[in-house]
PDB file of C-alpha atoms in Angstrom:
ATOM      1  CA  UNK A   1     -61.015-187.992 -29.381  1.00 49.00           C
ATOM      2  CA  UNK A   2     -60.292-190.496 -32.213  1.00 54.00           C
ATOM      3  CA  UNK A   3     -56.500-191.785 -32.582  1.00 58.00           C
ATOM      4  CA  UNK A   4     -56.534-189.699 -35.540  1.00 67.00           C
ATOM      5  CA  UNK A   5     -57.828-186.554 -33.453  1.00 71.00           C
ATOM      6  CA  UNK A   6     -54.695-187.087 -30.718  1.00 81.00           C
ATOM      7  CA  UNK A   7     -52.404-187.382 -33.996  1.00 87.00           C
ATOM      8  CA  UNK A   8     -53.412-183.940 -35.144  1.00 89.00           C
ATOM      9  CA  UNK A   9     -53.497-181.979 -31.588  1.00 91.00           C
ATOM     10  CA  UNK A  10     -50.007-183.483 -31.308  1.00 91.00           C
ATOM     11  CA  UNK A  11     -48.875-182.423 -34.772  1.00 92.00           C
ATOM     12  CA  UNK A  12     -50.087-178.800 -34.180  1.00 92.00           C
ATOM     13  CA  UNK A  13     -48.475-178.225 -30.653  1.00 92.00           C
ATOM     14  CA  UNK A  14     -44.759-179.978 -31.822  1.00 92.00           C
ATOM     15  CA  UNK A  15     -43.644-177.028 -33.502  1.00 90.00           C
ATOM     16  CA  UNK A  16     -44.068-174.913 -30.114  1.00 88.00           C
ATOM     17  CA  UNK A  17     -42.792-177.823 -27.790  1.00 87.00           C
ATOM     18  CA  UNK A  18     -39.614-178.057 -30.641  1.00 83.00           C
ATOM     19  CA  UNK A  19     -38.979-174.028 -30.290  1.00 77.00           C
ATOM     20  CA  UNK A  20     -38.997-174.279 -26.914  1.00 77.00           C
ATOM     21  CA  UNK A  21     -36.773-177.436 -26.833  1.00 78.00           C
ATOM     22  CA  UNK A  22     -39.191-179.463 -24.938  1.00 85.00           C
ATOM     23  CA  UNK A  23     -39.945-182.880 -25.287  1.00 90.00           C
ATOM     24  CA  UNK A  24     -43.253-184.276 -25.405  1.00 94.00           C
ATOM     25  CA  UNK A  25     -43.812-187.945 -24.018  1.00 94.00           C
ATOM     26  CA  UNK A  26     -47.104-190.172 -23.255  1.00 94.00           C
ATOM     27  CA  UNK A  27     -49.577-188.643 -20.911  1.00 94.00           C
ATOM     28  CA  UNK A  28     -48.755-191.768 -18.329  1.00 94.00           C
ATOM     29  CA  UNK A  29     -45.512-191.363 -18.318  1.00 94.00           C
ATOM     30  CA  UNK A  30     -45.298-187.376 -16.783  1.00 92.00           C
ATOM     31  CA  UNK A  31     -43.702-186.203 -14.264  1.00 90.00           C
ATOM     32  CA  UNK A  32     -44.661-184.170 -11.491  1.00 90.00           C
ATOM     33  CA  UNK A  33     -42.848-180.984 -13.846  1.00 88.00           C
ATOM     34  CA  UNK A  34     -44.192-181.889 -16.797  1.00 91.00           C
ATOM     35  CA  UNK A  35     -47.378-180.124 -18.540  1.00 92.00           C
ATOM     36  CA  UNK A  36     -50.256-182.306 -19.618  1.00 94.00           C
ATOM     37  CA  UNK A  37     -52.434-181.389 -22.497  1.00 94.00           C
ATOM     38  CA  UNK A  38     -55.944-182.579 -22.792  1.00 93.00           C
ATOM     39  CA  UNK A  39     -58.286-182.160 -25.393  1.00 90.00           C
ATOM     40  CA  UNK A  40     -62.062-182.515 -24.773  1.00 88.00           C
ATOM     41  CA  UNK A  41     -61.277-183.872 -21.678  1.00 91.00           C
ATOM     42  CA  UNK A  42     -58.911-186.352 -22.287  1.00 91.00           C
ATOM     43  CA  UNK A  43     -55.210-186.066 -21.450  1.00 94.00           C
ATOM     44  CA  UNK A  44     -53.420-186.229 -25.003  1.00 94.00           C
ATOM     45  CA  UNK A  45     -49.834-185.546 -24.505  1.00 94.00           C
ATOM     46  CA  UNK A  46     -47.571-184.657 -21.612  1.00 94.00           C
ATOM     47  CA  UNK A  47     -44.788-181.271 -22.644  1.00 93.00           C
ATOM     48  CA  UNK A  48     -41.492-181.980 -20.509  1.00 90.00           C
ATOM     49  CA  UNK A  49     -40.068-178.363 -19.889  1.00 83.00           C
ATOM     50  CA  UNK A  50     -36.381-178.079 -20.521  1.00 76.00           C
ATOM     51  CA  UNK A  51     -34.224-176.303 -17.554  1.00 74.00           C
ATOM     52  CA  UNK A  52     -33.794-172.939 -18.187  1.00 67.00           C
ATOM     53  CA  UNK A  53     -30.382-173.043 -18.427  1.00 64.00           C
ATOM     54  CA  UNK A  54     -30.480-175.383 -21.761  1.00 73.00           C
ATOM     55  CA  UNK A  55     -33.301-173.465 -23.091  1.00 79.00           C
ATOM     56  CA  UNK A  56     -30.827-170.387 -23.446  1.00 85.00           C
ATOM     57  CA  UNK A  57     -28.991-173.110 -25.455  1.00 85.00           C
ATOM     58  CA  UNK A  58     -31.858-174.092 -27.652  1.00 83.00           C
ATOM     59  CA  UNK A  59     -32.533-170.374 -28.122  1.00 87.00           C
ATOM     60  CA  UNK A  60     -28.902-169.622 -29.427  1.00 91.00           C
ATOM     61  CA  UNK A  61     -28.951-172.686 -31.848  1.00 89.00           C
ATOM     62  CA  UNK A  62     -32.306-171.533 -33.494  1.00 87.00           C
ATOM     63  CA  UNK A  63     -30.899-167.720 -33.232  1.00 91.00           C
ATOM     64  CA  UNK A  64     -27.699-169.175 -35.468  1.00 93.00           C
ATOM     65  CA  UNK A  65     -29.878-171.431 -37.922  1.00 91.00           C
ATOM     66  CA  UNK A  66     -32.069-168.146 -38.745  1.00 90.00           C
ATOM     67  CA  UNK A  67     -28.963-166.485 -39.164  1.00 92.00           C
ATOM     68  CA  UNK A  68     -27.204-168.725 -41.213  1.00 94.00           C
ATOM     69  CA  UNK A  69     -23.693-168.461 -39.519  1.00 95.00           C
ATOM     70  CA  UNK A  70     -22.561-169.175 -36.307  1.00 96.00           C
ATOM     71  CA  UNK A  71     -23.336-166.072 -34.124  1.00 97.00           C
ATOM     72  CA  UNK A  72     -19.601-165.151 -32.964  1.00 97.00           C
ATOM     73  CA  UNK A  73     -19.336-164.476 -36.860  1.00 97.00           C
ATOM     74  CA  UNK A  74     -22.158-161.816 -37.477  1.00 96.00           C
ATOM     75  CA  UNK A  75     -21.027-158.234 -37.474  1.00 96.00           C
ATOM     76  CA  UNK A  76     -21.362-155.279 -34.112  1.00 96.00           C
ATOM     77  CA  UNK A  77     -24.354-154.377 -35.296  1.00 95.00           C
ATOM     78  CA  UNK A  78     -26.048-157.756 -35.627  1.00 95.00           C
ATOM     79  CA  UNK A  79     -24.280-159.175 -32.661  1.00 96.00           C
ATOM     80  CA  UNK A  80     -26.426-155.919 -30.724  1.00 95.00           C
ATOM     81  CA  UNK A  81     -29.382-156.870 -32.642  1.00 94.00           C
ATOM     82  CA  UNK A  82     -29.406-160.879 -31.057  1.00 95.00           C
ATOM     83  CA  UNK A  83     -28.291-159.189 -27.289  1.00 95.00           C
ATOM     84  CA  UNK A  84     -31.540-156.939 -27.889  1.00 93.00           C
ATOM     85  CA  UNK A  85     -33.725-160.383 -28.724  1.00 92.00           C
ATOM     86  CA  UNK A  86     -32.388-162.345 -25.792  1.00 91.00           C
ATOM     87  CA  UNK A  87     -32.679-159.656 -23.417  1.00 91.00           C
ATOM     88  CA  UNK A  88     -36.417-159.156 -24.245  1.00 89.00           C
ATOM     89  CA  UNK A  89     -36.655-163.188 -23.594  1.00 84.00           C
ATOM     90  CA  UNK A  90     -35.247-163.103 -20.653  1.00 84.00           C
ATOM     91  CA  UNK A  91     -31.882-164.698 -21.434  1.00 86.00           C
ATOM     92  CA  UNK A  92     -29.843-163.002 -18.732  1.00 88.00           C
ATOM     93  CA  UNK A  93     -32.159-163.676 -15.930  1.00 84.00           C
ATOM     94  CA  UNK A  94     -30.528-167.240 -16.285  1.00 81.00           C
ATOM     95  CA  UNK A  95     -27.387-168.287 -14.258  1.00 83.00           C
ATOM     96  CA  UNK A  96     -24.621-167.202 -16.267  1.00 89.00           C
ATOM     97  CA  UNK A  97     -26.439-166.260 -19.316  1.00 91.00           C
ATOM     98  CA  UNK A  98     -24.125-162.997 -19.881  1.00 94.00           C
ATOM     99  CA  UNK A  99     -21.286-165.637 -19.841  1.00 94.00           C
ATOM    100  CA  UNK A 100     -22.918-168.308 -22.621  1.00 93.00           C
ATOM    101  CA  UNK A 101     -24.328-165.425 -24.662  1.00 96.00           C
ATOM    102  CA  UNK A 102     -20.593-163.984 -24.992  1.00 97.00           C
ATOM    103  CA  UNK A 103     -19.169-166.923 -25.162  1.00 96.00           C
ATOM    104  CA  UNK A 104     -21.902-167.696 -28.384  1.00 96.00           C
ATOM    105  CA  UNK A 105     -21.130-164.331 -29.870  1.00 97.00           C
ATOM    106  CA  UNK A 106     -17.289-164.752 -29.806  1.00 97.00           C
ATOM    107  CA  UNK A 107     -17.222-161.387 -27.124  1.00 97.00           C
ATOM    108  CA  UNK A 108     -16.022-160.716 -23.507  1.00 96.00           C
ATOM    109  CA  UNK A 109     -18.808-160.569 -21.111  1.00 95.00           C
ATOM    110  CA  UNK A 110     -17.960-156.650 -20.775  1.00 96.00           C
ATOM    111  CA  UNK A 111     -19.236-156.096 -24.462  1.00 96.00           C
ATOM    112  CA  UNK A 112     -22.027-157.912 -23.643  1.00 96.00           C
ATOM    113  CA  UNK A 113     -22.604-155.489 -20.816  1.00 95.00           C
ATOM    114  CA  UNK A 114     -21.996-152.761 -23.300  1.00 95.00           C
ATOM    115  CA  UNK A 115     -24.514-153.723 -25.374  1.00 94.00           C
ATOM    116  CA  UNK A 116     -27.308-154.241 -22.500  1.00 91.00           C
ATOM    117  CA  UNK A 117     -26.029-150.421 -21.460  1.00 89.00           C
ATOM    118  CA  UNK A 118     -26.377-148.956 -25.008  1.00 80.00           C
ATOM    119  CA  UNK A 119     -29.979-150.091 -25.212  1.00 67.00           C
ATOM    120  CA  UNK A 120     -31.005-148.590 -21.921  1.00 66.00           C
ATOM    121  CA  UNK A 121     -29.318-145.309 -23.152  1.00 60.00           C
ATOM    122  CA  UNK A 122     -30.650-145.046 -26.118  1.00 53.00           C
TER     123      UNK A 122
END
């Protein structure tokens, strides 16, 4: 692949290495953790996984930029609405994700419960 061709590859994955809150460095320089991409056979670009743990982070911040407001001010109903989201990602299958997502929406980790409970009732 041409400089040009690595350039492009790397241009269309950054948006999903950015939402995921990865980082991308050279091929050469991955880790054993790390993912390497090839194209055609030649290894392109190496994705650097974040820890789960700052992923919730990442996922919060984007969650409160597509919201426009920081997520402890959104109302009940849209505070169950972002609970719902993270839940289907995962979110409290992290170490103390009940904990950072309460502490993001500006609740006690028993509403945050509440919220997980309402859904499976409903």
């Amino acid at each position: 692949m041409t400089a040009t061709g690595d350039d492009a590859f790397i241009g269309a994955v950054k948006p999903l290495v950015d939402a995921m809150g990865g980082e991308m460095v050279p091929p050469d320089e991955a880790g054993p953790d790390d993912v390497v991409l090839a194209w055609e056979g030649v290894d392109v670009v190496a994705v650097r996984l974040p820890q789960l743990a700052d992923s919730l982070d990442h996922i919060l911040a984007a969650m409160e930029r597509k919201k426009g407001k920081p997520l402890a001010d959104l109302d009940r109903k849209a505070k169950q609405e972002v609970v719902r989201i993270l839940e289907a990602r995962g979110a409290f299958s992290v170490r103390h994700g009940v904990e950072t997502v309460a502490s993001a929406l500006g609740v006690s980790r028993f509403t945050v419960y509440n919220y997980l409970n309402r859904e499976k009732g409903a």
